[in-house]
Short mmCIF file of N, CA and C in Angstrom, two decimals:
data_model
loop_
_atom_site.label_atom_id
_atom_site.label_comp_id
_atom_site.label_asym_id
_atom_site.label_seq_id
_atom_site.Cartn_x
_atom_site.Cartn_y
_atom_site.Cartn_z
N MET P 1 119.09 62.17 -84.02
CA MET P 1 119.39 62.34 -85.42
C MET P 1 118.20 61.88 -86.27
N ILE P 2 117.95 62.62 -87.31
CA ILE P 2 116.83 62.28 -88.17
C ILE P 2 117.16 61.10 -89.07
N GLN P 3 118.44 60.82 -89.30
CA GLN P 3 118.80 59.75 -90.22
C GLN P 3 118.78 58.37 -89.58
N ARG P 4 118.20 58.22 -88.41
CA ARG P 4 118.13 56.91 -87.78
C ARG P 4 117.08 56.04 -88.48
N ILE P 5 117.16 54.74 -88.25
CA ILE P 5 116.25 53.80 -88.92
C ILE P 5 114.81 54.01 -88.46
N GLN P 6 114.61 54.36 -87.17
CA GLN P 6 113.25 54.56 -86.69
C GLN P 6 112.60 55.80 -87.32
N SER P 7 113.39 56.78 -87.71
CA SER P 7 112.82 57.93 -88.40
C SER P 7 112.30 57.53 -89.78
N ALA P 8 113.04 56.69 -90.46
CA ALA P 8 112.59 56.21 -91.77
C ALA P 8 111.33 55.35 -91.62
N LEU P 9 111.30 54.51 -90.59
CA LEU P 9 110.12 53.68 -90.37
C LEU P 9 108.90 54.52 -90.01
N LEU P 10 109.10 55.55 -89.19
CA LEU P 10 107.98 56.43 -88.83
C LEU P 10 107.49 57.22 -90.05
N PHE P 11 108.41 57.62 -90.91
CA PHE P 11 108.02 58.32 -92.13
C PHE P 11 107.20 57.41 -93.04
N LEU P 12 107.62 56.16 -93.17
CA LEU P 12 106.85 55.20 -93.99
C LEU P 12 105.48 54.93 -93.37
N ALA P 13 105.41 54.87 -92.04
CA ALA P 13 104.13 54.67 -91.38
C ALA P 13 103.21 55.86 -91.61
N ALA P 14 103.76 57.07 -91.57
CA ALA P 14 102.96 58.26 -91.85
C ALA P 14 102.48 58.26 -93.30
N LEU P 15 103.34 57.80 -94.23
CA LEU P 15 102.92 57.72 -95.63
C LEU P 15 101.81 56.69 -95.83
N CYS P 16 101.90 55.57 -95.12
CA CYS P 16 100.85 54.54 -95.24
C CYS P 16 99.51 55.07 -94.74
N THR P 17 99.54 55.82 -93.66
CA THR P 17 98.29 56.38 -93.15
C THR P 17 97.78 57.50 -94.05
N ALA P 18 98.69 58.31 -94.57
CA ALA P 18 98.28 59.40 -95.47
C ALA P 18 97.74 58.87 -96.80
N ALA P 19 98.14 57.67 -97.19
CA ALA P 19 97.65 57.08 -98.45
C ALA P 19 96.16 56.76 -98.38
N LEU P 20 95.60 56.73 -97.19
CA LEU P 20 94.15 56.49 -97.05
C LEU P 20 93.34 57.62 -97.68
N PHE P 21 93.94 58.80 -97.79
CA PHE P 21 93.24 59.94 -98.38
C PHE P 21 93.23 59.89 -99.91
N LEU P 22 94.05 59.03 -100.50
CA LEU P 22 94.25 59.08 -101.94
C LEU P 22 93.27 58.23 -102.75
N SER P 23 92.77 57.16 -102.19
CA SER P 23 91.87 56.31 -102.97
C SER P 23 90.76 55.77 -102.05
N PRO P 24 89.73 55.21 -102.65
CA PRO P 24 88.64 54.68 -101.84
C PRO P 24 89.09 53.54 -100.94
N VAL P 25 88.46 53.46 -99.78
CA VAL P 25 88.79 52.44 -98.80
C VAL P 25 87.85 51.24 -98.95
N THR P 26 86.59 51.51 -99.24
CA THR P 26 85.57 50.48 -99.30
C THR P 26 84.67 50.71 -100.51
N VAL P 27 84.17 49.64 -101.08
CA VAL P 27 83.20 49.72 -102.17
C VAL P 27 81.93 49.01 -101.71
N PHE P 28 80.80 49.69 -101.88
CA PHE P 28 79.49 49.09 -101.58
C PHE P 28 78.83 48.74 -102.91
N HIS P 29 78.40 47.49 -103.05
CA HIS P 29 77.69 47.05 -104.24
C HIS P 29 76.21 46.97 -103.90
N ILE P 30 75.46 47.95 -104.39
CA ILE P 30 74.04 48.06 -104.06
C ILE P 30 73.25 48.27 -105.34
N ARG P 31 72.28 47.40 -105.56
CA ARG P 31 71.37 47.51 -106.71
C ARG P 31 72.13 47.74 -108.02
N ASN P 32 73.09 46.91 -108.30
CA ASN P 32 73.88 46.94 -109.53
C ASN P 32 74.67 48.23 -109.72
N THR P 33 74.92 48.97 -108.66
CA THR P 33 75.79 50.14 -108.72
C THR P 33 76.90 49.97 -107.69
N SER P 34 77.99 50.65 -107.93
CA SER P 34 79.10 50.63 -106.99
C SER P 34 79.26 52.00 -106.37
N VAL P 35 79.24 52.05 -105.06
CA VAL P 35 79.40 53.28 -104.32
C VAL P 35 80.73 53.19 -103.58
N TYR P 36 81.62 54.13 -103.84
CA TYR P 36 82.95 54.12 -103.24
C TYR P 36 82.96 54.99 -101.99
N MET P 37 83.59 54.48 -100.95
CA MET P 37 83.70 55.24 -99.71
C MET P 37 85.18 55.53 -99.45
N ASP P 38 85.50 56.80 -99.31
CA ASP P 38 86.83 57.16 -98.85
C ASP P 38 86.71 57.80 -97.47
N LEU P 39 87.75 58.40 -96.95
CA LEU P 39 87.70 58.92 -95.59
C LEU P 39 86.82 60.15 -95.45
N THR P 40 86.53 60.82 -96.55
CA THR P 40 85.75 62.05 -96.48
C THR P 40 84.29 61.86 -96.85
N GLY P 41 83.91 60.72 -97.38
CA GLY P 41 82.52 60.49 -97.73
C GLY P 41 82.38 59.50 -98.85
N PHE P 42 81.18 59.47 -99.42
CA PHE P 42 80.90 58.59 -100.53
C PHE P 42 81.22 59.30 -101.84
N ALA P 43 81.64 58.53 -102.83
CA ALA P 43 81.97 59.10 -104.13
C ALA P 43 81.32 58.25 -105.21
N GLY P 44 81.28 58.79 -106.39
CA GLY P 44 80.70 58.06 -107.52
C GLY P 44 79.22 58.32 -107.65
N GLU P 45 78.49 57.28 -108.00
CA GLU P 45 77.06 57.42 -108.23
C GLU P 45 76.27 57.53 -106.93
N GLY P 46 76.90 57.36 -105.82
CA GLY P 46 76.19 57.28 -104.55
C GLY P 46 76.18 58.54 -103.73
N GLU P 47 76.14 59.71 -104.36
CA GLU P 47 76.15 60.95 -103.59
C GLU P 47 74.93 61.07 -102.68
N ILE P 48 73.83 60.46 -103.04
CA ILE P 48 72.63 60.56 -102.20
C ILE P 48 72.77 59.74 -100.92
N TYR P 49 73.73 58.85 -100.86
CA TYR P 49 73.87 57.99 -99.71
C TYR P 49 74.53 58.69 -98.52
N ASN P 50 75.08 59.89 -98.71
CA ASN P 50 75.70 60.60 -97.59
C ASN P 50 74.70 60.90 -96.49
N THR P 51 73.45 61.20 -96.85
CA THR P 51 72.46 61.50 -95.82
C THR P 51 71.85 60.24 -95.24
N VAL P 52 71.77 59.17 -96.01
CA VAL P 52 71.14 57.95 -95.55
C VAL P 52 72.04 57.16 -94.60
N ALA P 53 73.31 57.05 -94.93
CA ALA P 53 74.18 56.12 -94.23
C ALA P 53 74.80 56.68 -92.96
N GLY P 54 74.49 57.89 -92.59
CA GLY P 54 75.10 58.44 -91.39
C GLY P 54 76.47 58.99 -91.68
N SER P 55 76.52 60.12 -92.35
CA SER P 55 77.80 60.70 -92.75
C SER P 55 78.55 61.33 -91.59
N TYR P 56 78.02 61.20 -90.39
CA TYR P 56 78.70 61.76 -89.22
C TYR P 56 80.01 61.03 -88.92
N TRP P 57 80.23 59.85 -89.50
CA TRP P 57 81.48 59.12 -89.28
C TRP P 57 82.64 59.70 -90.08
N PHE P 58 82.36 60.32 -91.22
CA PHE P 58 83.43 60.74 -92.11
C PHE P 58 84.33 61.82 -91.54
N PRO P 59 83.81 62.85 -90.85
CA PRO P 59 84.74 63.80 -90.23
C PRO P 59 85.62 63.14 -89.17
N LEU P 60 85.08 62.15 -88.47
CA LEU P 60 85.88 61.45 -87.47
C LEU P 60 87.00 60.65 -88.12
N PHE P 61 86.71 59.98 -89.25
CA PHE P 61 87.75 59.27 -90.01
C PHE P 61 88.85 60.24 -90.42
N THR P 62 88.45 61.38 -90.98
CA THR P 62 89.41 62.35 -91.49
C THR P 62 90.27 62.92 -90.37
N ILE P 63 89.64 63.29 -89.27
CA ILE P 63 90.37 63.87 -88.14
C ILE P 63 91.33 62.85 -87.54
N LEU P 64 90.87 61.62 -87.38
CA LEU P 64 91.71 60.59 -86.77
C LEU P 64 92.92 60.26 -87.65
N ALA P 65 92.71 60.11 -88.94
CA ALA P 65 93.84 59.80 -89.84
C ALA P 65 94.82 60.97 -89.92
N ALA P 66 94.30 62.20 -89.97
CA ALA P 66 95.18 63.37 -90.01
C ALA P 66 95.95 63.51 -88.70
N ALA P 67 95.30 63.22 -87.58
CA ALA P 67 95.98 63.29 -86.28
C ALA P 67 97.10 62.26 -86.19
N ILE P 68 96.87 61.08 -86.72
CA ILE P 68 97.91 60.04 -86.70
C ILE P 68 99.11 60.48 -87.54
N VAL P 69 98.85 61.02 -88.71
CA VAL P 69 99.94 61.46 -89.59
C VAL P 69 100.74 62.58 -88.91
N LEU P 70 100.04 63.55 -88.34
CA LEU P 70 100.74 64.65 -87.66
C LEU P 70 101.49 64.17 -86.43
N LEU P 71 100.92 63.22 -85.71
CA LEU P 71 101.58 62.68 -84.53
C LEU P 71 102.86 61.93 -84.90
N LEU P 72 102.81 61.18 -85.99
CA LEU P 72 104.01 60.45 -86.43
C LEU P 72 105.09 61.40 -86.94
N ILE P 73 104.69 62.47 -87.59
CA ILE P 73 105.67 63.45 -88.05
C ILE P 73 106.28 64.18 -86.85
N ALA P 74 105.46 64.51 -85.86
CA ALA P 74 105.99 65.11 -84.63
C ALA P 74 106.92 64.16 -83.91
N CYS P 75 106.63 62.88 -84.00
CA CYS P 75 107.48 61.87 -83.38
C CYS P 75 108.84 61.80 -84.07
N ILE P 76 108.87 61.98 -85.37
CA ILE P 76 110.14 61.98 -86.10
C ILE P 76 111.03 63.12 -85.62
N PHE P 77 110.45 64.30 -85.43
CA PHE P 77 111.25 65.47 -85.09
C PHE P 77 111.48 65.65 -83.59
N SER P 78 111.01 64.73 -82.77
CA SER P 78 111.33 64.78 -81.34
C SER P 78 112.41 63.76 -81.01
N TYR P 79 113.40 63.67 -81.88
CA TYR P 79 114.45 62.66 -81.74
C TYR P 79 115.39 62.94 -80.57
N LYS P 80 115.43 64.17 -80.07
CA LYS P 80 116.33 64.48 -78.96
C LYS P 80 115.81 63.97 -77.63
N ASN P 81 114.50 63.84 -77.52
CA ASN P 81 113.88 63.35 -76.29
C ASN P 81 113.26 61.99 -76.60
N ARG P 82 114.00 60.94 -76.35
CA ARG P 82 113.55 59.60 -76.73
C ARG P 82 112.36 59.12 -75.90
N GLN P 83 112.27 59.55 -74.66
CA GLN P 83 111.12 59.14 -73.84
C GLN P 83 109.82 59.73 -74.40
N ARG P 84 109.87 61.00 -74.81
CA ARG P 84 108.69 61.61 -75.43
C ARG P 84 108.39 60.95 -76.77
N GLN P 85 109.44 60.58 -77.49
CA GLN P 85 109.26 59.92 -78.78
C GLN P 85 108.58 58.57 -78.60
N ILE P 86 108.94 57.84 -77.56
CA ILE P 86 108.28 56.55 -77.28
C ILE P 86 106.81 56.77 -76.93
N LYS P 87 106.53 57.80 -76.13
CA LYS P 87 105.13 58.09 -75.76
C LYS P 87 104.30 58.49 -76.97
N LEU P 88 104.87 59.32 -77.84
CA LEU P 88 104.15 59.72 -79.05
C LEU P 88 103.90 58.54 -79.97
N CYS P 89 104.89 57.68 -80.10
CA CYS P 89 104.74 56.48 -80.95
C CYS P 89 103.70 55.54 -80.37
N THR P 90 103.69 55.38 -79.06
CA THR P 90 102.69 54.51 -78.43
C THR P 90 101.29 55.07 -78.61
N THR P 91 101.15 56.39 -78.48
CA THR P 91 99.85 57.02 -78.72
C THR P 91 99.41 56.82 -80.17
N GLY P 92 100.35 57.00 -81.10
CA GLY P 92 100.04 56.77 -82.51
C GLY P 92 99.67 55.32 -82.78
N PHE P 93 100.31 54.41 -82.08
CA PHE P 93 100.01 52.98 -82.22
C PHE P 93 98.56 52.68 -81.82
N PHE P 94 98.14 53.22 -80.68
CA PHE P 94 96.77 52.96 -80.23
C PHE P 94 95.73 53.70 -81.06
N LEU P 95 96.07 54.89 -81.56
CA LEU P 95 95.16 55.58 -82.47
C LEU P 95 95.02 54.83 -83.80
N GLU P 96 96.10 54.21 -84.22
CA GLU P 96 96.06 53.39 -85.45
C GLU P 96 95.16 52.17 -85.25
N ILE P 97 95.21 51.57 -84.08
CA ILE P 97 94.32 50.44 -83.79
C ILE P 97 92.86 50.90 -83.81
N LEU P 98 92.60 52.09 -83.26
CA LEU P 98 91.25 52.64 -83.29
C LEU P 98 90.79 52.90 -84.72
N LEU P 99 91.68 53.42 -85.55
CA LEU P 99 91.35 53.66 -86.96
C LEU P 99 91.06 52.37 -87.70
N ILE P 100 91.85 51.34 -87.43
CA ILE P 100 91.62 50.04 -88.08
C ILE P 100 90.25 49.49 -87.68
N GLY P 101 89.94 49.56 -86.40
CA GLY P 101 88.64 49.08 -85.95
C GLY P 101 87.50 49.83 -86.61
N MET P 102 87.65 51.14 -86.71
CA MET P 102 86.59 51.93 -87.34
C MET P 102 86.49 51.64 -88.84
N LEU P 103 87.63 51.45 -89.50
CA LEU P 103 87.61 51.21 -90.95
C LEU P 103 86.92 49.90 -91.31
N PHE P 104 86.92 48.95 -90.38
CA PHE P 104 86.32 47.66 -90.71
C PHE P 104 84.94 47.46 -90.08
N LEU P 105 84.63 48.15 -89.00
CA LEU P 105 83.32 47.97 -88.36
C LEU P 105 82.26 48.93 -88.89
N VAL P 106 82.66 50.18 -89.15
CA VAL P 106 81.69 51.17 -89.59
C VAL P 106 81.09 50.85 -90.96
N PRO P 107 81.87 50.44 -91.98
CA PRO P 107 81.24 50.11 -93.26
C PRO P 107 80.23 48.96 -93.17
N ASP P 108 80.49 47.99 -92.29
CA ASP P 108 79.52 46.91 -92.14
C ASP P 108 78.21 47.42 -91.55
N SER P 109 78.29 48.33 -90.60
CA SER P 109 77.05 48.88 -90.03
C SER P 109 76.38 49.83 -91.02
N MET P 110 77.17 50.50 -91.85
CA MET P 110 76.59 51.38 -92.87
C MET P 110 75.86 50.59 -93.95
N ALA P 111 76.34 49.40 -94.24
CA ALA P 111 75.71 48.59 -95.28
C ALA P 111 74.28 48.26 -94.92
N ASN P 112 74.01 48.08 -93.64
CA ASN P 112 72.64 47.80 -93.22
C ASN P 112 71.74 49.01 -93.42
N ARG P 113 72.30 50.22 -93.26
CA ARG P 113 71.50 51.42 -93.46
C ARG P 113 71.34 51.77 -94.93
N LEU P 114 72.32 51.38 -95.76
CA LEU P 114 72.22 51.68 -97.19
C LEU P 114 71.18 50.81 -97.87
N GLU P 115 71.06 49.58 -97.43
CA GLU P 115 70.11 48.63 -98.01
C GLU P 115 69.33 48.02 -96.85
N PRO P 116 68.31 48.72 -96.33
CA PRO P 116 67.68 48.30 -95.07
C PRO P 116 66.93 46.98 -95.11
N GLY P 117 66.33 46.59 -96.17
CA GLY P 117 65.50 45.40 -96.16
C GLY P 117 66.21 44.13 -96.57
N ILE P 118 67.51 44.14 -96.61
CA ILE P 118 68.25 42.99 -97.15
C ILE P 118 68.39 41.90 -96.08
N ASP P 119 68.21 40.67 -96.48
CA ASP P 119 68.36 39.54 -95.58
C ASP P 119 69.64 38.76 -95.84
N GLN P 120 70.37 39.14 -96.89
CA GLN P 120 71.57 38.39 -97.23
C GLN P 120 72.75 38.85 -96.39
N ASP P 121 73.85 38.20 -96.64
CA ASP P 121 75.07 38.49 -95.89
C ASP P 121 75.61 39.87 -96.25
N VAL P 122 76.10 40.59 -95.24
CA VAL P 122 76.66 41.92 -95.48
C VAL P 122 77.96 41.83 -96.26
N ALA P 123 78.68 40.73 -96.12
CA ALA P 123 79.97 40.59 -96.79
C ALA P 123 79.83 40.64 -98.31
N ARG P 124 78.65 40.32 -98.82
CA ARG P 124 78.44 40.39 -100.26
C ARG P 124 78.29 41.83 -100.73
N ILE P 125 77.90 42.71 -99.84
CA ILE P 125 77.68 44.11 -100.20
C ILE P 125 78.95 44.93 -100.05
N VAL P 126 79.71 44.70 -98.99
CA VAL P 126 80.89 45.49 -98.68
C VAL P 126 82.14 44.79 -99.21
N GLN P 127 82.94 45.55 -99.96
CA GLN P 127 84.20 45.03 -100.46
C GLN P 127 85.30 46.00 -100.04
N TYR P 128 86.32 45.49 -99.35
CA TYR P 128 87.41 46.33 -98.87
C TYR P 128 88.48 46.44 -99.95
N ARG P 129 88.97 47.65 -100.17
CA ARG P 129 90.01 47.90 -101.15
C ARG P 129 91.37 47.71 -100.50
N TRP P 130 92.44 47.73 -101.30
CA TRP P 130 93.78 47.50 -100.79
C TRP P 130 94.22 48.59 -99.82
N THR P 131 93.69 49.80 -99.97
CA THR P 131 94.10 50.89 -99.08
C THR P 131 93.59 50.69 -97.65
N SER P 132 92.55 49.91 -97.48
CA SER P 132 92.04 49.70 -96.12
C SER P 132 92.98 48.82 -95.30
N PHE P 133 93.92 48.15 -95.95
CA PHE P 133 94.87 47.30 -95.22
C PHE P 133 96.20 48.02 -94.95
N LEU P 134 96.37 49.24 -95.43
CA LEU P 134 97.60 49.99 -95.17
C LEU P 134 97.80 50.32 -93.69
N PRO P 135 96.76 50.58 -92.91
CA PRO P 135 97.00 50.82 -91.48
C PRO P 135 97.63 49.64 -90.76
N PHE P 136 97.42 48.42 -91.23
CA PHE P 136 98.10 47.27 -90.63
C PHE P 136 99.61 47.37 -90.84
N LEU P 137 100.02 47.76 -92.04
CA LEU P 137 101.43 47.95 -92.32
C LEU P 137 101.99 49.09 -91.47
N SER P 138 101.22 50.14 -91.33
CA SER P 138 101.64 51.27 -90.50
C SER P 138 101.80 50.84 -89.04
N LEU P 139 100.92 49.99 -88.59
CA LEU P 139 100.99 49.47 -87.22
C LEU P 139 102.28 48.70 -86.99
N ILE P 140 102.65 47.87 -87.94
CA ILE P 140 103.89 47.10 -87.84
C ILE P 140 105.11 48.02 -87.85
N LEU P 141 105.08 49.02 -88.73
CA LEU P 141 106.21 49.95 -88.81
C LEU P 141 106.36 50.77 -87.53
N ILE P 142 105.25 51.17 -86.94
CA ILE P 142 105.31 51.90 -85.67
C ILE P 142 105.89 51.01 -84.57
N ARG P 143 105.49 49.76 -84.55
CA ARG P 143 106.00 48.84 -83.52
C ARG P 143 107.51 48.63 -83.65
N PHE P 144 107.99 48.48 -84.88
CA PHE P 144 109.43 48.33 -85.08
C PHE P 144 110.19 49.61 -84.71
N SER P 145 109.60 50.76 -85.00
CA SER P 145 110.28 52.00 -84.65
C SER P 145 110.36 52.18 -83.13
N ILE P 146 109.33 51.76 -82.41
CA ILE P 146 109.39 51.80 -80.94
C ILE P 146 110.52 50.91 -80.44
N ARG P 147 110.67 49.75 -81.05
CA ARG P 147 111.74 48.84 -80.65
C ARG P 147 113.12 49.47 -80.89
N PHE P 148 113.31 50.13 -82.04
CA PHE P 148 114.59 50.76 -82.33
C PHE P 148 114.85 51.97 -81.43
N ILE P 149 113.82 52.72 -81.07
CA ILE P 149 114.00 53.84 -80.14
C ILE P 149 114.43 53.34 -78.78
N LYS P 150 113.83 52.24 -78.33
CA LYS P 150 114.23 51.67 -77.03
C LYS P 150 115.67 51.16 -77.07
N LYS P 151 116.09 50.59 -78.20
CA LYS P 151 117.49 50.15 -78.33
C LYS P 151 118.44 51.33 -78.25
N ASP P 152 118.07 52.45 -78.89
CA ASP P 152 118.91 53.65 -78.81
C ASP P 152 119.00 54.16 -77.37
N GLU P 153 117.89 54.13 -76.68
CA GLU P 153 117.88 54.59 -75.29
C GLU P 153 118.78 53.71 -74.42
N GLU P 154 118.72 52.40 -74.62
CA GLU P 154 119.60 51.49 -73.87
C GLU P 154 121.06 51.73 -74.21
N LEU P 155 121.36 52.02 -75.46
CA LEU P 155 122.73 52.29 -75.89
C LEU P 155 123.26 53.56 -75.23
N VAL P 156 122.45 54.59 -75.17
CA VAL P 156 122.86 55.84 -74.54
C VAL P 156 123.08 55.63 -73.04
N ARG P 157 122.19 54.90 -72.40
CA ARG P 157 122.34 54.63 -70.96
C ARG P 157 123.58 53.81 -70.67
N SER P 158 123.90 52.85 -71.50
CA SER P 158 125.10 52.04 -71.27
C SER P 158 126.36 52.86 -71.51
N ALA P 159 126.31 53.79 -72.46
CA ALA P 159 127.46 54.67 -72.70
C ALA P 159 127.65 55.63 -71.54
N ASP P 160 126.56 56.07 -70.91
CA ASP P 160 126.66 56.95 -69.75
C ASP P 160 127.28 56.23 -68.56
N ARG P 161 127.01 54.95 -68.43
CA ARG P 161 127.57 54.17 -67.33
C ARG P 161 129.08 53.99 -67.49
N LEU P 162 129.55 53.95 -68.72
CA LEU P 162 130.97 53.74 -68.96
C LEU P 162 131.81 54.95 -68.65
N ARG P 163 131.20 56.14 -68.68
CA ARG P 163 131.97 57.36 -68.44
C ARG P 163 132.36 57.50 -67.04
#
């Protein structure tokens, strides 16, 4: 059934991941300008930085986030096969961990390429926006939905034993 609690949790997790497309994830403060980075590239005054900073990461960000959203939506509609639903949710969980790692490691390495001669701390250059923390919420929601799917599976198995 689509009206189960895990379906609502998976939908919220998909919304949290899809929200990454709506606003910038990271802000780079370089030479008194602010360059905003979202999943598709740099925005604002920093259009020239797409070639300098290694824009090859942005298609990977976009594909990974879109794949997670589609996987979670497919997981919602595979409610009749709970074993497949658990596998899809687990795959989405690990892809979300990969996305989180990339969202926090790649901007730090990009900051060195954007301002190559800097000796100061990178943390002063890179500022993470609130949207970069949404995958953590999505990770928690996916974990709770896996727990509820397993409870449903146990309930069905116990009902089969009673017959």
